[in-house]
C-alpha cells in the first residue's frame, strides 16, 4: 500500500446544532437567507430588531408565521421568538408569551447601541417590573452588552457595560436568567466565569476568527464590521479558549446578520457579518485547530438547550474533513446580494 495515497478522512457526528442568536429579517431578505440557517440548524433564537421592532406577543406570533411561511418545504427548522424590550413593554404580555411558547426570551438593547435599536431602553428603572416578572417565571433576558455613552471608546463599551449596567442589574434582580449576547472581550469571558448561576453567553463564529486588524488593516473591510466590534487579538484568543473549553455557560449564537452589499459597502456601512452559510465548517476548523473537536457538540448543540431548558435535538449531522469546501461568495436575495463571511482561509469540514 502506498502511504502517499492514503486519504486522511475524519468524520464527526453531532446532535443537530441550534443557533442561539440569529437575525432573519423580513420580506425578501428573510426569504433569501432563511435556507442558509435552516439547512444545518434545527432551531434559532430569532432577534426582534425589525423596523418596527417585534415588541408584543402578537407581533412575535405574526413574525413567526412569516418565517414558517418562508421556509423551504423540506426544511426542519423551528424559530424561537424573542420580544424586544421597550420602556412600554407590558409584563403581562411577556409572561403570557412565555407561558404559551410564543416567546422564549426578551432582548434588551440599550437605546442606540446597534442596528435598529432606537426603541431600546434608556432608563432601566422603567423596565424593572418586566424583569422581575421574567425572573419569577425563569424567562431569559438576552442582553446586547454595550454602553451607548458617546464618551466611552467603542472598543471599551462591553467592559464598561458589565460594570455600569449588567452587574448592578443582576444584583437588583438576582433570580433573572441572563445571556450576554455575542461577547467579544476577555472581560466578558471572565465575568461569565465569575457568575454563580443564571448567566450564560453566546459567542459568534466571526469573533473566533477576526480581530480588529482584519477590519482596518490594508483598507476598510466592511464585511468584517459588526457590533460589538471585533477587539484586539488577546480578546479573540480568550473567546476561542472559552468556546472550546467545554464550559456549559458558553454556547453558539452566530449573530449572523445579513445586510445587502449596498448597505455594507457604503460611506456609512451597516454593522453585521453574515455567517449562516459556512458557520459550521468554520467552527469545526476552530475546534480542530484547538485540538478540541470533542467539545464542538457541547458548544453547538448541548449547552444552549440546557441553558434555555429545552431538550437537545435528536437528529444528528455528520461533518467530514476533506477537500476545500465550496460555498458561494454571496447569497442572492430579492433584497440584493449578501456577502458570505470570508474566514480568510480554506475550510475543509463538510456538513453532510
Ligand atoms: C446586528 C444587526 O444587523 O441586526 N448587527 C451586528 O453587527 N451584530 C445587530 C446586533 O446584533 O447588534
Ligand atoms: Zn445580533
CSV table of C-alpha atoms and ligand atoms in Angstrom, one decimal:
chain,number,residue,atom,x,y,z
A,1,UNK,CA,0.0,0.0,0.0
A,2,UNK,CA,1.3,3.4,-0.9
A,3,UNK,CA,1.2,5.8,2.1
A,4,UNK,CA,1.1,8.9,-0.1
A,5,UNK,CA,-2.3,7.9,-1.4
A,6,UNK,CA,-3.8,7.3,2.0
A,7,UNK,CA,-6.5,9.9,2.4
A,8,UNK,CA,-6.9,11.1,6.0
A,9,UNK,CA,-10.6,11.4,6.3
A,10,UNK,CA,-12.0,12.3,9.6
A,11,UNK,CA,-15.7,12.4,10.5
A,12,UNK,CA,-17.5,13.7,13.4
A,13,UNK,CA,-21.2,13.1,14.2
A,14,UNK,CA,-23.0,15.7,16.4
A,15,UNK,CA,-26.5,16.3,17.5
A,16,UNK,CA,-28.0,18.8,15.2
A,17,UNK,CA,-27.0,22.3,16.3
A,18,UNK,CA,-29.0,25.3,17.2
A,19,UNK,CA,-28.2,29.0,16.8
A,20,UNK,CA,-28.9,30.9,20.0
A,21,UNK,CA,-28.7,34.4,18.3
A,22,UNK,CA,-29.8,34.9,14.7
A,23,UNK,CA,-31.1,37.8,12.6
A,24,UNK,CA,-33.6,36.5,10.0
A,25,UNK,CA,-35.0,39.9,8.9
A,26,UNK,CA,-38.3,40.0,7.0
A,27,UNK,CA,-39.7,40.0,3.4
A,28,UNK,CA,-37.4,39.3,0.5
A,29,UNK,CA,-34.3,39.2,2.7
A,30,UNK,CA,-35.9,36.6,5.0
A,31,UNK,CA,-36.8,34.5,2.0
A,32,UNK,CA,-33.4,34.7,0.6
A,33,UNK,CA,-31.3,34.0,3.7
A,34,UNK,CA,-33.5,31.6,5.7
A,35,UNK,CA,-32.5,28.5,3.9
A,36,UNK,CA,-28.9,29.2,4.8
A,37,UNK,CA,-29.7,28.7,8.5
A,38,UNK,CA,-32.4,26.1,8.1
A,39,UNK,CA,-30.0,23.8,6.2
A,40,UNK,CA,-27.9,23.0,9.2
A,41,UNK,CA,-29.6,24.4,12.3
A,42,UNK,CA,-32.7,22.8,14.0
A,43,UNK,CA,-33.7,25.9,16.0
A,44,UNK,CA,-32.7,29.5,16.4
A,45,UNK,CA,-33.4,32.3,18.8
A,46,UNK,CA,-34.6,34.9,16.4
A,47,UNK,CA,-33.7,38.5,17.1
A,48,UNK,CA,-36.6,41.0,17.2
A,49,UNK,CA,-34.8,44.1,15.8
A,50,UNK,CA,-37.0,44.6,12.8
A,51,UNK,CA,-38.3,48.0,11.8
A,52,UNK,CA,-40.6,48.5,13.6
A,53,UNK,CA,-39.4,46.1,16.3
A,54,UNK,CA,-41.1,42.9,17.5
A,55,UNK,CA,-42.4,44.1,20.9
A,56,UNK,CA,-45.6,42.3,21.7
A,57,UNK,CA,-46.6,38.6,21.8
A,58,UNK,CA,-49.0,39.2,18.9
A,59,UNK,CA,-46.2,40.7,16.8
A,60,UNK,CA,-43.9,37.8,17.6
A,61,UNK,CA,-46.6,35.3,16.6
A,62,UNK,CA,-47.1,37.1,13.3
A,63,UNK,CA,-43.4,37.2,12.7
A,64,UNK,CA,-43.0,33.5,13.5
A,65,UNK,CA,-45.8,32.8,10.9
A,66,UNK,CA,-43.9,34.8,8.3
A,67,UNK,CA,-40.7,32.8,9.0
A,68,UNK,CA,-42.5,29.5,8.8
A,69,UNK,CA,-44.2,30.5,5.5
A,70,UNK,CA,-40.8,31.4,4.1
A,71,UNK,CA,-39.2,28.1,5.0
A,72,UNK,CA,-38.4,25.7,2.1
A,73,UNK,CA,-40.8,22.8,2.1
A,74,UNK,CA,-38.0,20.3,3.0
A,75,UNK,CA,-36.7,22.3,6.0
A,76,UNK,CA,-36.9,21.1,9.6
A,77,UNK,CA,-36.4,24.4,11.4
A,78,UNK,CA,-38.1,25.9,14.4
A,79,UNK,CA,-37.8,29.7,15.1
A,80,UNK,CA,-37.7,30.5,18.8
A,81,UNK,CA,-39.0,34.0,19.1
A,82,UNK,CA,-37.9,36.9,21.2
A,83,UNK,CA,-39.6,40.1,22.3
A,84,UNK,CA,-37.8,43.5,22.0
A,85,UNK,CA,-37.8,45.2,25.4
A,86,UNK,CA,-39.0,48.8,25.4
A,87,UNK,CA,-39.9,51.1,28.3
A,88,UNK,CA,-43.5,50.5,27.5
A,89,UNK,CA,-43.4,46.7,27.5
A,90,UNK,CA,-46.2,45.1,29.4
A,91,UNK,CA,-45.1,42.5,32.0
A,92,UNK,CA,-48.3,40.5,31.5
A,93,UNK,CA,-47.9,40.3,27.7
A,94,UNK,CA,-44.4,39.0,28.2
A,95,UNK,CA,-45.3,36.4,30.8
A,96,UNK,CA,-48.2,35.1,28.7
A,97,UNK,CA,-46.0,34.9,25.6
A,98,UNK,CA,-43.5,32.8,27.6
A,99,UNK,CA,-46.2,30.6,29.1
A,100,UNK,CA,-47.8,29.7,25.7
A,101,UNK,CA,-44.5,29.3,23.9
A,102,UNK,CA,-44.7,32.3,21.6
A,103,UNK,CA,-41.6,33.8,23.0
A,104,UNK,CA,-38.5,32.2,24.6
A,105,UNK,CA,-36.6,35.2,25.7
A,106,UNK,CA,-36.7,39.0,25.8
A,107,UNK,CA,-34.0,41.1,24.2
A,108,UNK,CA,-32.5,44.1,25.8
A,109,UNK,CA,-30.9,46.7,23.5
A,110,UNK,CA,-29.6,49.8,25.2
A,111,UNK,CA,-31.1,52.6,23.0
A,112,UNK,CA,-28.8,53.4,20.1
A,113,UNK,CA,-26.3,50.5,20.8
A,114,UNK,CA,-26.7,48.8,17.4
A,115,UNK,CA,-28.7,48.3,14.2
A,116,UNK,CA,-32.4,49.2,14.8
A,117,UNK,CA,-32.0,49.8,18.5
A,118,UNK,CA,-33.6,53.2,18.7
A,119,UNK,CA,-36.7,51.9,20.6
A,120,UNK,CA,-34.4,50.3,23.2
A,121,UNK,CA,-34.1,51.0,26.9
A,122,UNK,CA,-32.8,54.3,28.2
A,123,UNK,CA,-34.0,54.2,31.8
A,124,UNK,CA,-33.5,50.8,33.4
A,125,UNK,CA,-35.9,51.5,36.3
A,126,UNK,CA,-38.7,51.7,33.8
A,127,UNK,CA,-38.3,48.0,32.8
A,128,UNK,CA,-37.8,46.7,36.3
A,129,UNK,CA,-41.4,45.3,36.6
A,130,UNK,CA,-40.9,43.3,33.4
A,131,UNK,CA,-37.5,41.9,34.5
A,132,UNK,CA,-38.9,41.0,37.9
A,133,UNK,CA,-41.8,39.1,36.2
A,134,UNK,CA,-39.3,37.3,34.0
A,135,UNK,CA,-37.1,36.3,37.0
A,136,UNK,CA,-40.2,34.8,38.6
A,137,UNK,CA,-41.0,32.6,35.6
A,138,UNK,CA,-37.4,31.8,34.5
A,139,UNK,CA,-37.6,33.6,31.2
A,140,UNK,CA,-34.1,34.6,29.9
A,141,UNK,CA,-33.1,38.1,29.2
A,142,UNK,CA,-30.7,38.3,26.2
A,143,UNK,CA,-28.6,41.4,26.6
A,144,UNK,CA,-26.8,43.5,24.0
A,145,UNK,CA,-23.9,44.4,26.3
A,146,UNK,CA,-22.6,47.7,25.2
A,147,UNK,CA,-23.0,51.1,26.8
A,148,UNK,CA,-24.1,53.9,24.5
A,149,UNK,CA,-22.4,56.8,26.3
A,150,UNK,CA,-20.7,58.7,23.5
A,151,UNK,CA,-17.7,59.4,25.7
A,152,UNK,CA,-16.8,55.7,26.0
A,153,UNK,CA,-14.5,54.4,23.4
A,154,UNK,CA,-16.2,51.8,21.1
A,155,UNK,CA,-13.6,49.2,22.0
A,156,UNK,CA,-14.4,49.6,25.7
A,157,UNK,CA,-18.2,49.6,25.5
A,158,UNK,CA,-18.6,46.0,26.5
A,159,UNK,CA,-16.3,46.1,29.5
A,160,UNK,CA,-17.9,49.3,30.7
A,161,UNK,CA,-21.4,47.8,30.3
A,162,UNK,CA,-20.5,45.0,32.6
A,163,UNK,CA,-19.6,47.4,35.4
A,164,UNK,CA,-22.1,50.1,34.9
A,165,UNK,CA,-25.2,48.2,33.8
A,166,UNK,CA,-25.0,44.4,33.9
A,167,UNK,CA,-23.6,43.8,37.4
A,168,UNK,CA,-26.0,46.3,39.0
A,169,UNK,CA,-28.9,44.8,37.1
A,170,UNK,CA,-28.1,41.3,38.1
A,171,UNK,CA,-27.7,42.4,41.7
A,172,UNK,CA,-31.0,44.2,41.7
A,173,UNK,CA,-32.9,41.2,40.2
A,174,UNK,CA,-30.9,38.2,41.4
A,175,UNK,CA,-33.1,35.5,40.0
A,176,UNK,CA,-33.0,36.8,36.5
A,177,UNK,CA,-31.5,34.4,33.9
A,178,UNK,CA,-29.3,36.5,31.6
A,179,UNK,CA,-27.5,35.7,28.3
A,180,UNK,CA,-24.7,38.1,27.5
A,181,UNK,CA,-25.0,38.1,23.7
A,182,UNK,CA,-22.0,37.9,21.4
A,183,UNK,CA,-19.3,38.5,24.0
A,184,UNK,CA,-16.1,40.0,22.4
A,185,UNK,CA,-13.7,40.6,25.3
A,186,UNK,CA,-11.7,38.8,27.9
A,187,UNK,CA,-13.7,40.8,30.5
A,188,UNK,CA,-16.9,39.3,29.1
A,189,UNK,CA,-15.4,35.8,29.4
A,190,UNK,CA,-14.2,36.5,32.9
A,191,UNK,CA,-17.5,38.0,34.0
A,192,UNK,CA,-19.5,34.9,32.9
A,193,UNK,CA,-17.0,32.6,34.5
A,194,UNK,CA,-17.3,34.5,37.8
A,195,UNK,CA,-21.1,34.2,38.0
A,196,UNK,CA,-22.5,31.6,40.3
A,197,UNK,CA,-25.6,30.8,38.3
A,198,UNK,CA,-28.1,32.1,35.8
A,199,UNK,CA,-25.6,33.7,33.5
A,200,UNK,CA,-24.6,32.4,30.1
A,201,UNK,CA,-23.0,33.9,27.0
A,202,UNK,CA,-23.3,33.4,23.3
A,203,UNK,CA,-20.1,33.6,21.2
A,204,UNK,CA,-20.3,34.3,17.5
A,205,UNK,CA,-18.4,32.4,14.7
A,206,UNK,CA,-16.8,35.6,13.4
A,207,UNK,CA,-15.4,36.7,16.7
A,208,UNK,CA,-13.5,33.5,16.9
A,209,UNK,CA,-11.8,34.4,13.5
A,210,UNK,CA,-11.3,38.1,13.3
A,211,UNK,CA,-9.7,40.7,15.4
A,212,UNK,CA,-9.8,44.5,14.8
A,213,UNK,CA,-6.9,44.3,12.4
A,214,UNK,CA,-9.0,42.4,10.0
A,215,UNK,CA,-11.4,45.3,9.8
A,216,UNK,CA,-8.9,48.1,9.4
A,217,UNK,CA,-5.5,46.9,8.0
A,218,UNK,CA,-4.9,47.4,4.3
A,219,UNK,CA,-8.1,49.3,3.8
A,220,UNK,CA,-11.5,49.2,5.5
A,221,UNK,CA,-13.2,45.8,5.2
A,222,UNK,CA,-16.9,46.5,5.6
A,223,UNK,CA,-17.9,42.8,5.7
A,224,UNK,CA,-15.9,42.4,8.9
A,225,UNK,CA,-17.6,45.3,10.6
A,226,UNK,CA,-20.2,44.2,13.2
A,227,UNK,CA,-21.3,45.1,16.7
A,228,UNK,CA,-19.9,44.6,19.1
A,229,UNK,CA,-16.9,45.4,17.0
A,230,UNK,CA,-14.1,42.8,17.0
A,231,UNK,CA,-11.4,43.7,19.5
A,232,UNK,CA,-7.7,43.1,20.0
A,233,UNK,CA,-6.1,39.7,19.4
A,234,UNK,CA,-5.9,38.8,23.1
A,235,UNK,CA,-9.7,39.0,23.3
A,236,UNK,CA,-10.1,36.8,20.3
A,237,UNK,CA,-7.9,34.2,22.0
A,238,UNK,CA,-9.9,34.5,25.2
A,239,UNK,CA,-13.1,33.8,23.2
A,240,UNK,CA,-11.5,30.8,21.5
A,241,UNK,CA,-10.5,29.4,24.8
A,242,UNK,CA,-13.9,29.9,26.3
A,243,UNK,CA,-15.8,28.5,23.3
A,244,UNK,CA,-13.7,25.3,23.2
A,245,UNK,CA,-13.3,24.9,27.0
A,246,UNK,CA,-16.4,22.7,27.5
A,247,UNK,CA,-17.8,25.2,30.0
A,248,UNK,CA,-21.6,25.0,29.5
A,249,UNK,CA,-22.1,28.7,30.1
A,250,UNK,CA,-20.7,29.4,26.6
A,251,UNK,CA,-22.7,28.5,23.6
A,252,UNK,CA,-23.1,29.3,19.9
A,253,UNK,CA,-25.1,32.4,18.8
A,254,UNK,CA,-23.8,33.2,15.4
A,255,UNK,CA,-25.3,36.7,15.3
A,256,UNK,CA,-25.5,36.1,11.5
A,257,UNK,CA,-26.8,39.5,10.5
A,258,UNK,CA,-27.4,40.0,6.8
A,259,UNK,CA,-27.3,43.4,5.1
A,260,UNK,CA,-27.4,43.8,1.4
A,261,UNK,CA,-24.0,44.6,0.0
A,262,UNK,CA,-25.0,48.1,-1.0
A,263,UNK,CA,-25.7,48.8,2.7
A,264,UNK,CA,-22.4,47.4,3.9
A,265,UNK,CA,-20.2,48.9,1.1
A,266,UNK,CA,-21.2,52.4,1.8
A,267,UNK,CA,-19.9,55.6,3.4
A,268,UNK,CA,-21.9,54.7,6.5
A,269,UNK,CA,-21.8,50.9,6.3
A,270,UNK,CA,-24.2,48.8,8.4
A,271,UNK,CA,-22.9,46.5,11.2
A,272,UNK,CA,-23.3,42.8,10.8
A,273,UNK,CA,-21.5,39.7,9.5
A,274,UNK,CA,-23.4,37.1,7.6
A,275,UNK,CA,-22.1,33.7,8.6
A,276,UNK,CA,-25.1,31.4,8.3
A,277,UNK,CA,-23.8,29.7,5.2
A,278,UNK,CA,-20.4,28.5,6.4
A,279,UNK,CA,-20.6,28.8,10.2
A,280,UNK,CA,-20.4,25.0,11.0
A,281,UNK,CA,-17.4,24.5,8.7
A,282,UNK,CA,-15.6,27.4,10.4
A,283,UNK,CA,-16.4,26.2,13.9
A,284,UNK,CA,-15.2,22.7,13.1
A,285,UNK,CA,-12.0,24.3,11.8
A,286,UNK,CA,-11.5,26.3,15.0
A,287,UNK,CA,-12.2,23.4,17.3
A,288,UNK,CA,-9.9,21.2,15.2
A,289,UNK,CA,-7.1,23.8,15.4
A,290,UNK,CA,-7.5,23.9,19.1
A,291,UNK,CA,-7.4,20.1,19.4
A,292,UNK,CA,-10.9,20.1,20.9
A,293,UNK,CA,-13.2,18.6,18.3
A,294,UNK,CA,-14.7,16.5,21.1
A,295,UNK,CA,-16.1,19.7,22.6
A,296,UNK,CA,-17.7,21.1,19.4
A,297,UNK,CA,-21.0,19.3,20.1
A,298,UNK,CA,-21.3,20.9,23.6
A,299,UNK,CA,-20.9,24.4,22.1
A,300,UNK,CA,-23.2,24.0,19.1
A,301,UNK,CA,-25.8,21.5,20.3
A,302,UNK,CA,-25.9,20.9,24.1
A,303,UNK,CA,-25.1,24.0,26.2
A,304,UNK,CA,-27.6,26.2,24.6
A,305,UNK,CA,-30.6,23.9,25.1
A,306,UNK,CA,-29.6,23.3,28.6
A,307,UNK,CA,-29.5,27.0,29.4
A,308,UNK,CA,-32.9,27.6,27.8
A,309,UNK,CA,-34.4,24.5,29.5
A,310,UNK,CA,-35.1,22.7,26.2
A,311,UNK,CA,-34.1,19.2,25.1
A,312,UNK,CA,-31.2,18.8,22.7
A,313,UNK,CA,-32.1,17.8,19.2
A,314,UNK,CA,-32.4,14.1,18.5
A,315,UNK,CA,-31.3,14.3,14.8
A,316,UNK,CA,-27.6,14.1,14.0
A,317,UNK,CA,-25.4,15.7,11.4
A,318,UNK,CA,-22.1,14.4,10.2
A,319,UNK,CA,-19.1,16.5,9.5
A,320,UNK,CA,-16.4,15.2,7.2
A,321,UNK,CA,-12.9,16.6,6.7
A,322,UNK,CA,-11.7,16.6,3.1
A,323,UNK,CA,-11.0,18.8,0.1
A,324,UNK,CA,-11.8,22.6,0.4
A,325,UNK,CA,-15.5,23.3,0.9
A,326,UNK,CA,-17.1,25.2,-1.9
A,327,UNK,CA,-19.6,27.8,-0.8
A,328,UNK,CA,-21.0,30.8,-2.5
A,329,UNK,CA,-19.2,34.2,-2.0
A,330,UNK,CA,-22.7,35.8,-2.0
A,331,UNK,CA,-26.3,34.8,-1.4
A,332,UNK,CA,-28.6,36.4,-4.0
A,333,UNK,CA,-31.8,37.6,-2.4
A,334,UNK,CA,-34.7,39.7,-3.5
A,335,UNK,CA,-33.3,42.5,-1.3
A,336,UNK,CA,-29.9,42.4,-3.0
A,337,UNK,CA,-26.8,40.2,-2.7
A,338,UNK,CA,-25.4,39.4,0.7
A,339,UNK,CA,-21.7,38.7,1.1
A,340,UNK,CA,-20.9,35.5,3.0
A,341,UNK,CA,-18.3,35.9,5.7
A,342,UNK,CA,-14.9,35.1,4.4
A,343,UNK,CA,-12.7,33.5,7.1
A,344,UNK,CA,-9.6,34.2,5.1
A,345,UNK,CA,-8.5,30.5,4.7
A,346,UNK,CA,-9.9,27.4,3.1
A,347,UNK,CA,-12.4,25.4,5.0
A,348,UNK,CA,-12.2,21.6,5.0
A,349,UNK,CA,-15.1,20.4,7.1
A,350,UNK,CA,-18.1,19.4,5.0
A,351,UNK,CA,-21.5,19.0,6.5
A,352,UNK,CA,-23.4,16.0,5.3
B,1,LIG,C1,-27.0,43.2,14.2
B,1,LIG,C2,-27.9,43.6,13.0
B,1,LIG,O1,-27.5,43.9,11.9
B,1,LIG,O2,-29.2,43.5,13.3
B,1,LIG,N1,-25.7,43.7,13.8
B,1,LIG,C3,-24.5,43.3,14.2
B,1,LIG,O3,-23.5,43.9,13.9
B,1,LIG,N2,-24.4,42.3,15.1
B,1,LIG,C4,-27.4,43.8,15.4
B,1,LIG,C5,-26.8,43.3,16.6
B,1,LIG,O4,-26.9,42.1,17.0
B,1,LIG,O5,-26.1,44.1,17.3
B,2,LIG,ZN1,-27.3,40.3,16.8
